[in-house]
Amino acid sequence: MSERGGPMTIITTQPDHRYLDVSIKFEPRKITIGFRNNIQANRYHQLMSKEPFVRDMDLNSQVSNRSVSLRLPSRVTEIVSSSSCGGFYIHFSDEQLASEWQKTLLLWKFRDGSKTKLYIDRRIGNSLLNEMLGIPEPRPSSSELRSPGEALTSAPPPVYL
């Protein structure tokens, strides 16, 4: 398969509703993060669009349905397959860029004490992800608040004589 006359290579993680999806495209160089729902994707995109780092690095954050894509900078020198890092990690040419990427883009963690190798925490739970993105947790419905076996009506308790 080709794009604009050149070869196109895509690396992607196996789809699994429990994890975030990630794919990398090399022409043009970009990473796409698939969230569990549109609300998370839109909020991540909003947060990234406001970040000076994202604008200064021209990461070109774009949202489509439940996915957000970002341009990969040229200072990403290597992308390595890794089962221990949720599928792969990316290697930056300098510590300062890697540190800023990790701090700003929220979902990234350093690999095994490295200062230049980062991976996406694909196994992040919904509650923690929503908290990081500033999305309020849904309030439980009244039926979820009932204890098992509790009646649906609010009749007064029986009176015993």
mmCIF file of C-alpha atoms in Angstrom:
data_model
loop_
_atom_site.group_PDB
_atom_site.id
_atom_site.type_symbol
_atom_site.label_atom_id
_atom_site.label_comp_id
_atom_site.label_asym_id
_atom_site.label_seq_id
_atom_site.Cartn_x
_atom_site.Cartn_y
_atom_site.Cartn_z
ATOM 1 C CA MET A 1 0.000 0.000 0.000
ATOM 2 C CA SER A 2 1.289 3.469 -0.697
ATOM 3 C CA GLU A 3 0.466 7.072 0.044
ATOM 4 C CA ARG A 4 1.582 9.950 -2.217
ATOM 5 C CA GLY A 5 3.786 7.539 -4.123
ATOM 6 C CA GLY A 6 5.829 6.383 -1.112
ATOM 7 C CA PRO A 7 5.620 3.280 1.081
ATOM 8 C CA MET A 8 3.294 3.402 4.052
ATOM 9 C CA THR A 9 3.901 1.299 7.160
ATOM 10 C CA ILE A 10 1.491 1.009 10.046
ATOM 11 C CA ILE A 11 2.127 -0.511 13.467
ATOM 12 C CA THR A 12 -0.994 -1.152 15.500
ATOM 13 C CA THR A 13 -1.892 -2.813 18.788
ATOM 14 C CA GLN A 14 -4.460 -5.575 18.976
ATOM 15 C CA PRO A 15 -7.944 -4.107 19.559
ATOM 16 C CA ASP A 16 -9.252 -4.833 23.038
ATOM 17 C CA HIS A 17 -12.024 -2.843 24.734
ATOM 18 C CA ARG A 18 -10.141 -3.001 28.043
ATOM 19 C CA TYR A 19 -7.163 -1.068 26.661
ATOM 20 C CA LEU A 20 -6.469 2.067 24.675
ATOM 21 C CA ASP A 21 -5.724 1.334 21.010
ATOM 22 C CA VAL A 22 -2.549 2.714 19.471
ATOM 23 C CA SER A 23 -1.345 2.832 15.886
ATOM 24 C CA ILE A 24 1.689 4.448 14.281
ATOM 25 C CA LYS A 25 1.928 5.525 10.679
ATOM 26 C CA PHE A 26 5.282 6.412 9.135
ATOM 27 C CA GLU A 27 4.252 8.483 6.099
ATOM 28 C CA PRO A 28 3.289 10.955 7.351
ATOM 29 C CA ARG A 29 4.738 10.200 10.793
ATOM 30 C CA LYS A 30 1.907 10.145 13.312
ATOM 31 C CA ILE A 31 0.541 8.249 16.263
ATOM 32 C CA THR A 32 -3.169 7.636 16.758
ATOM 33 C CA ILE A 33 -4.622 6.856 20.178
ATOM 34 C CA GLY A 34 -8.008 5.137 20.271
ATOM 35 C CA PHE A 35 -9.983 5.943 23.409
ATOM 36 C CA ARG A 36 -12.876 3.948 24.857
ATOM 37 C CA ASN A 37 -15.415 6.619 23.941
ATOM 38 C CA ASN A 38 -15.878 9.930 22.112
ATOM 39 C CA ILE A 39 -16.014 11.941 25.344
ATOM 40 C CA GLN A 40 -12.486 10.854 26.313
ATOM 41 C CA ALA A 41 -11.139 11.470 22.801
ATOM 42 C CA ASN A 42 -12.689 14.944 22.553
ATOM 43 C CA ARG A 43 -11.449 15.942 26.004
ATOM 44 C CA TYR A 44 -7.903 14.706 25.287
ATOM 45 C CA HIS A 45 -7.929 16.650 22.018
ATOM 46 C CA GLN A 46 -9.176 19.798 23.819
ATOM 47 C CA LEU A 47 -6.423 19.512 26.420
ATOM 48 C CA MET A 48 -3.712 18.886 23.816
ATOM 49 C CA SER A 49 -4.912 21.782 21.642
ATOM 50 C CA LYS A 50 -4.419 24.190 24.558
ATOM 51 C CA GLU A 51 -0.873 23.063 25.373
ATOM 52 C CA PRO A 52 1.935 25.396 24.220
ATOM 53 C CA PHE A 53 4.242 22.365 23.835
ATOM 54 C CA VAL A 54 1.822 20.746 21.363
ATOM 55 C CA ARG A 55 1.575 23.988 19.362
ATOM 56 C CA ASP A 56 5.324 24.745 19.519
ATOM 57 C CA MET A 57 6.205 21.214 18.362
ATOM 58 C CA ASP A 58 3.521 21.418 15.647
ATOM 59 C CA LEU A 59 2.066 18.067 16.743
ATOM 60 C CA ASN A 60 -1.151 18.899 14.876
ATOM 61 C CA SER A 61 -3.620 17.223 17.255
ATOM 62 C CA GLN A 62 -6.682 15.943 15.361
ATOM 63 C CA VAL A 63 -9.764 14.121 16.613
ATOM 64 C CA SER A 64 -11.957 11.692 14.696
ATOM 65 C CA ASN A 65 -14.710 9.754 16.472
ATOM 66 C CA ARG A 66 -12.971 8.167 19.471
ATOM 67 C CA SER A 67 -9.405 8.637 18.201
ATOM 68 C CA VAL A 68 -6.829 11.414 18.504
ATOM 69 C CA SER A 69 -3.798 11.609 16.235
ATOM 70 C CA LEU A 70 -0.574 13.532 16.804
ATOM 71 C CA ARG A 71 2.352 14.115 14.477
ATOM 72 C CA LEU A 72 5.501 12.321 15.629
ATOM 73 C CA PRO A 73 8.488 14.687 15.755
ATOM 74 C CA SER A 74 11.654 13.846 13.836
ATOM 75 C CA ARG A 75 13.474 13.492 17.163
ATOM 76 C CA VAL A 76 11.642 10.171 17.664
ATOM 77 C CA THR A 77 14.556 8.048 16.502
ATOM 78 C CA GLU A 78 13.240 4.544 17.073
ATOM 79 C CA ILE A 79 9.986 2.664 17.596
ATOM 80 C CA VAL A 80 10.525 -0.720 19.232
ATOM 81 C CA SER A 81 8.106 -3.620 19.616
ATOM 82 C CA SER A 82 7.770 -4.607 23.275
ATOM 83 C CA SER A 83 5.314 -6.922 25.017
ATOM 84 C CA SER A 84 6.216 -5.406 28.401
ATOM 85 C CA CYS A 85 5.300 -1.876 27.236
ATOM 86 C CA GLY A 86 1.800 -2.534 25.938
ATOM 87 C CA GLY A 87 2.933 -3.236 22.387
ATOM 88 C CA PHE A 88 5.814 -0.826 21.729
ATOM 89 C CA TYR A 89 7.785 2.141 22.984
ATOM 90 C CA ILE A 90 9.222 5.175 21.238
ATOM 91 C CA HIS A 91 12.790 6.397 21.686
ATOM 92 C CA PHE A 92 13.548 10.134 21.637
ATOM 93 C CA SER A 93 16.918 11.592 20.705
ATOM 94 C CA ASP A 94 17.040 13.851 23.776
ATOM 95 C CA GLU A 95 15.931 13.752 27.394
ATOM 96 C CA GLN A 96 14.372 17.224 27.445
ATOM 97 C CA LEU A 97 11.934 16.432 24.634
ATOM 98 C CA ALA A 98 11.085 13.043 26.146
ATOM 99 C CA SER A 99 10.460 14.639 29.543
ATOM 100 C CA GLU A 100 8.210 17.353 28.096
ATOM 101 C CA TRP A 101 6.331 14.775 25.989
ATOM 102 C CA GLN A 102 5.703 12.608 29.058
ATOM 103 C CA LYS A 103 4.614 15.534 31.218
ATOM 104 C CA THR A 104 2.352 17.206 28.655
ATOM 105 C CA LEU A 105 0.747 14.297 26.837
ATOM 106 C CA LEU A 106 -0.484 12.640 30.066
ATOM 107 C CA LEU A 107 -0.773 9.001 28.955
ATOM 108 C CA TRP A 108 2.941 8.277 28.569
ATOM 109 C CA LYS A 109 5.326 6.554 30.997
ATOM 110 C CA PHE A 110 9.077 6.123 30.971
ATOM 111 C CA ARG A 111 10.318 2.608 30.262
ATOM 112 C CA ASP A 112 12.345 0.931 33.032
ATOM 113 C CA GLY A 113 14.166 3.995 34.350
ATOM 114 C CA SER A 114 14.999 5.310 30.889
ATOM 115 C CA LYS A 115 14.946 9.058 30.303
ATOM 116 C CA THR A 116 14.373 8.815 26.541
ATOM 117 C CA LYS A 117 12.107 5.774 26.010
ATOM 118 C CA LEU A 118 8.358 6.219 26.494
ATOM 119 C CA TYR A 119 5.276 4.063 26.079
ATOM 120 C CA ILE A 120 1.540 4.634 26.389
ATOM 121 C CA ASP A 121 -0.070 3.148 29.472
ATOM 122 C CA ARG A 122 -2.732 1.314 27.424
ATOM 123 C CA ARG A 123 -4.101 -0.514 30.473
ATOM 124 C CA ILE A 124 -5.118 2.664 32.284
ATOM 125 C CA GLY A 125 -8.483 2.242 33.995
ATOM 126 C CA ASN A 126 -11.474 4.343 33.005
ATOM 127 C CA SER A 127 -11.744 6.094 36.378
ATOM 128 C CA LEU A 128 -8.093 7.169 36.390
ATOM 129 C CA LEU A 129 -8.224 8.192 32.717
ATOM 130 C CA ASN A 130 -11.368 10.253 33.304
ATOM 131 C CA GLU A 131 -9.728 11.874 36.344
ATOM 132 C CA MET A 132 -6.606 12.757 34.318
ATOM 133 C CA LEU A 133 -8.797 14.255 31.594
ATOM 134 C CA GLY A 134 -11.037 16.142 34.038
ATOM 135 C CA ILE A 135 -14.146 14.163 33.078
ATOM 136 C CA PRO A 136 -16.569 13.762 35.991
ATOM 137 C CA GLU A 137 -17.503 10.205 36.809
ATOM 138 C CA PRO A 138 -21.107 9.374 35.956
ATOM 139 C CA ARG A 139 -23.390 9.489 38.962
ATOM 140 C CA PRO A 140 -24.919 6.126 39.847
ATOM 141 C CA SER A 141 -28.615 5.789 39.123
ATOM 142 C CA SER A 142 -31.057 5.263 41.982
ATOM 143 C CA SER A 143 -31.348 1.577 41.034
ATOM 144 C CA GLU A 144 -27.553 1.206 41.369
ATOM 145 C CA LEU A 145 -27.653 2.778 44.841
ATOM 146 C CA ARG A 146 -30.234 0.270 46.137
ATOM 147 C CA SER A 147 -28.917 -2.604 48.149
ATOM 148 C CA PRO A 148 -29.655 -6.085 46.768
ATOM 149 C CA GLY A 149 -33.183 -7.184 47.575
ATOM 150 C CA GLU A 150 -34.310 -3.662 48.481
ATOM 151 C CA ALA A 151 -37.824 -2.862 47.266
ATOM 152 C CA LEU A 152 -38.289 -0.501 44.349
ATOM 153 C CA THR A 153 -40.982 1.495 46.146
ATOM 154 C CA SER A 154 -40.493 3.625 49.188
ATOM 155 C CA ALA A 155 -43.328 2.154 51.228
ATOM 156 C CA PRO A 156 -43.222 2.750 54.977
ATOM 157 C CA PRO A 157 -41.797 -0.084 57.087
ATOM 158 C CA PRO A 158 -44.355 -2.563 58.478
ATOM 159 C CA VAL A 159 -45.787 -1.902 61.926
ATOM 160 C CA TYR A 160 -45.806 -4.869 64.319
ATOM 161 C CA LEU A 161 -48.243 -5.029 67.220
#
